[in-house]
């Protein structure tokens, strides 16, 4: 999605440069100027437009991390119980 926003901005900026609404850069730096301007415009746009997806992904990841921590704690307690049982019998 972020790449799509960047490509859209790149096409828009290239169109604006062709129309003369945006300066074309210095000398042969036209391509670098267009790409840089597209990056500068697409970064805040993607931050705002992709907020919902970023929040959903964050909750998914935090749920997975919590589940992994619970499984790790359960495995540790099983190992501790087996170790304690082995010490008692020996």
XYZ file of N, CA and C in Angstrom:
270
model
N 0.824 -1.192 0.000
C 0.000 0.000 0.000
C 0.873 1.262 0.000
N 1.943 1.179 0.787
C 2.841 2.332 0.841
C 3.516 2.557 -0.501
N 3.873 1.472 -1.154
C 4.482 1.571 -2.472
C 3.497 2.162 -3.474
N 2.237 1.778 -3.362
C 1.215 2.340 -4.248
C 1.054 3.837 -4.057
N 1.088 4.286 -2.810
C 1.001 5.724 -2.540
C 2.209 6.440 -3.134
N 3.395 5.828 -2.971
C 4.604 6.442 -3.539
C 4.509 6.525 -5.063
N 4.083 5.447 -5.705
C 3.989 5.454 -7.166
C 2.973 6.493 -7.631
N 1.855 6.600 -6.922
C 0.863 7.626 -7.260
C 1.441 9.026 -7.144
N 2.190 9.269 -6.073
C 2.828 10.573 -5.895
C 3.886 10.812 -6.971
N 4.613 9.770 -7.327
C 5.629 9.897 -8.358
C 5.006 10.284 -9.694
N 3.918 9.640 -10.042
C 3.232 9.965 -11.295
C 2.678 11.393 -11.250
N 2.092 11.760 -10.110
C 1.527 13.107 -9.982
C 2.622 14.172 -10.079
N 3.720 13.964 -9.369
C 4.812 14.947 -9.399
C 5.408 15.038 -10.800
N 5.598 13.896 -11.459
C 6.131 13.913 -12.830
C 5.181 14.671 -13.756
N 3.884 14.486 -13.568
C 2.912 15.233 -14.370
C 2.973 16.724 -14.105
N 3.110 17.102 -12.835
C 3.198 18.518 -12.489
C 4.463 19.153 -13.046
N 5.564 18.385 -13.048
C 6.816 18.905 -13.618
C 6.654 19.092 -15.123
N 6.026 18.136 -15.786
C 5.803 18.247 -17.236
C 4.930 19.452 -17.581
N 3.921 19.718 -16.728
C 3.033 20.850 -16.970
C 3.684 22.188 -16.599
N 4.782 22.122 -15.857
C 5.470 23.343 -15.464
C 4.948 23.932 -14.169
N 4.096 23.215 -13.456
C 3.555 23.711 -12.188
C 4.559 23.584 -11.056
N 5.523 22.665 -11.216
C 6.568 22.440 -10.223
C 7.896 22.608 -10.942
N 8.886 23.265 -10.318
C 10.186 23.425 -10.981
C 10.799 22.072 -11.339
N 11.517 22.029 -12.440
C 12.068 20.783 -12.963
C 13.396 20.394 -12.321
N 13.903 21.114 -11.372
C 15.182 20.786 -10.758
C 16.306 21.546 -11.436
N 17.527 21.206 -11.070
C 18.698 21.897 -11.606
C 19.408 21.038 -12.633
N 19.562 21.498 -13.811
C 20.315 20.792 -14.849
C 19.748 19.418 -15.153
N 20.598 18.392 -14.981
C 20.209 17.010 -15.268
C 19.606 16.308 -14.054
N 19.303 17.021 -13.004
C 18.790 16.420 -11.779
C 17.280 16.240 -11.792
N 16.657 16.267 -12.941
C 15.208 16.199 -13.034
C 14.659 14.924 -12.407
N 15.222 13.767 -12.729
C 14.717 12.492 -12.205
C 14.892 12.424 -10.691
N 16.065 12.815 -10.202
C 16.310 12.800 -8.762
C 15.357 13.756 -8.047
N 15.102 14.913 -8.628
C 14.192 15.885 -8.042
C 12.781 15.324 -7.951
N 12.329 14.696 -9.008
C 10.975 14.144 -9.033
C 10.842 13.032 -7.997
N 11.822 12.148 -7.913
C 11.778 11.049 -6.940
C 11.832 11.586 -5.522
N 12.716 12.541 -5.258
C 12.824 13.124 -3.923
C 11.534 13.813 -3.515
N 10.960 14.581 -4.414
C 9.711 15.265 -4.110
C 8.582 14.271 -3.875
N 8.550 13.190 -4.635
C 7.531 12.152 -4.433
C 7.695 11.476 -3.077
N 8.934 11.242 -2.659
C 9.177 10.649 -1.332
C 8.707 11.585 -0.229
N 9.033 12.860 -0.359
C 8.652 13.847 0.659
C 7.131 13.981 0.757
N 6.442 13.876 -0.345
C 4.987 13.996 -0.329
C 4.329 12.702 0.141
N 4.865 11.544 -0.281
C 4.211 10.280 0.046
C 4.409 9.862 1.501
N 5.478 10.286 2.146
C 5.727 9.882 3.531
C 4.619 10.333 4.481
N 4.273 11.611 4.536
C 3.186 11.989 5.447
C 1.826 11.456 4.997
N 1.636 11.335 3.681
C 0.372 10.773 3.200
C 0.205 9.334 3.668
N 1.244 8.524 3.537
C 1.132 7.131 3.966
C 0.991 7.036 5.475
N 1.624 7.945 6.210
C 1.480 7.941 7.667
C 0.023 8.174 8.061
N -0.635 9.100 7.405
C -2.026 9.424 7.734
C -2.989 8.392 7.145
N -2.809 8.050 5.883
C -3.764 7.182 5.195
C -3.684 5.725 5.644
N -2.546 5.284 6.120
C -2.382 3.884 6.509
C -2.422 3.679 8.020
N -2.915 4.660 8.759
C -2.970 4.567 10.219
C -3.818 3.376 10.671
N -4.971 3.181 10.053
C -5.875 2.095 10.453
C -5.197 0.739 10.258
N -4.576 0.537 9.116
C -3.898 -0.732 8.856
C -2.726 -0.944 9.810
N -2.005 0.126 10.136
C -0.880 0.030 11.055
C -1.363 -0.356 12.454
N -2.483 0.224 12.900
C -3.031 -0.118 14.210
C -3.521 -1.559 14.256
N -4.172 -2.019 13.192
C -4.635 -3.406 13.143
C -3.463 -4.375 13.189
N -2.424 -4.076 12.449
C -1.252 -4.939 12.441
C -0.577 -4.947 13.810
N -0.560 -3.818 14.467
C 0.045 -3.733 15.793
C -0.705 -4.602 16.797
N -2.028 -4.577 16.766
C -2.795 -5.415 17.684
C -2.601 -6.900 17.365
N -2.508 -7.232 16.092
C -2.248 -8.625 15.713
C -0.900 -9.091 16.253
N 0.105 -8.281 16.064
C 1.449 -8.661 16.500
C 1.523 -8.742 18.015
N 0.905 -7.804 18.717
C 0.951 -7.848 20.180
C 0.214 -9.072 20.711
N -0.863 -9.487 20.043
C -1.560 -10.709 20.441
C -0.693 -11.938 20.243
N 0.030 -11.986 19.142
C 0.924 -13.114 18.888
C 2.062 -13.156 19.898
N 2.601 -11.987 20.239
C 3.698 -11.931 21.208
C 3.201 -12.391 22.575
N 2.005 -11.971 22.964
C 1.451 -12.393 24.253
C 1.249 -13.910 24.274
N 0.750 -14.468 23.183
C 0.569 -15.921 23.110
C 1.889 -16.663 23.196
N 2.907 -16.149 22.530
C 4.228 -16.781 22.577
C 4.808 -16.714 23.985
N 4.609 -15.606 24.677
C 5.095 -15.480 26.053
C 4.397 -16.470 26.966
N 3.085 -16.659 26.766
C 2.344 -17.623 27.585
C 2.837 -19.042 27.334
N 3.061 -19.386 26.071
C 3.576 -20.724 25.759
C 4.964 -20.927 26.343
N 5.798 -19.907 26.288
C 7.140 -20.003 26.844
C 7.085 -20.195 28.362
N 6.205 -19.451 29.019
C 6.060 -19.596 30.469
C 5.541 -20.988 30.828
N 4.603 -21.508 30.022
C 4.083 -22.857 30.281
C 5.185 -23.898 30.099
N 5.993 -23.743 29.083
C 7.099 -24.682 28.861
C 8.121 -24.614 29.989
N 8.399 -23.435 30.469
C 9.350 -23.292 31.575
C 8.825 -23.968 32.831
N 7.529 -23.800 33.119
C 6.973 -24.412 34.322
C 6.974 -25.930 34.203
N 6.749 -26.476 32.998
C 6.812 -27.920 32.810
C 8.229 -28.433 33.047
N 9.214 -27.706 32.549
C 10.597 -28.111 32.759
C 10.960 -28.041 34.239
N 10.496 -27.008 34.931
C 10.774 -26.881 36.365
C 10.134 -28.014 37.138
N 8.911 -28.389 36.792
C 8.232 -29.484 37.487
C 8.953 -30.804 37.245
N 9.388 -31.042 36.022
C 10.115 -32.285 35.719
C 11.440 -32.304 36.456
N 12.122 -31.180 36.544
C 13.389 -31.100 37.252
C 13.185 -31.322 38.745
N 12.153 -30.713 39.304
C 11.866 -30.905 40.730
C 11.516 -32.355 41.026
N 10.739 -32.985 40.158
C 10.369 -34.389 40.359
C 11.606 -35.281 40.288
N 12.522 -34.986 39.396
C 13.741 -35.785 39.274
C 14.624 -35.615 40.502
N 14.649 -34.465 41.079
C 15.463 -34.232 42.283
C 14.867 -34.930 43.496
N 13.546 -34.972 43.568
C 12.884 -35.598 44.699
C 13.145 -37.110 44.666
N 13.090 -37.714 43.499
C 13.256 -39.166 43.420
C 14.708 -39.602 43.571
N 15.654 -38.708 43.379
C 17.056 -39.125 43.483
C 17.662 -38.895 44.816
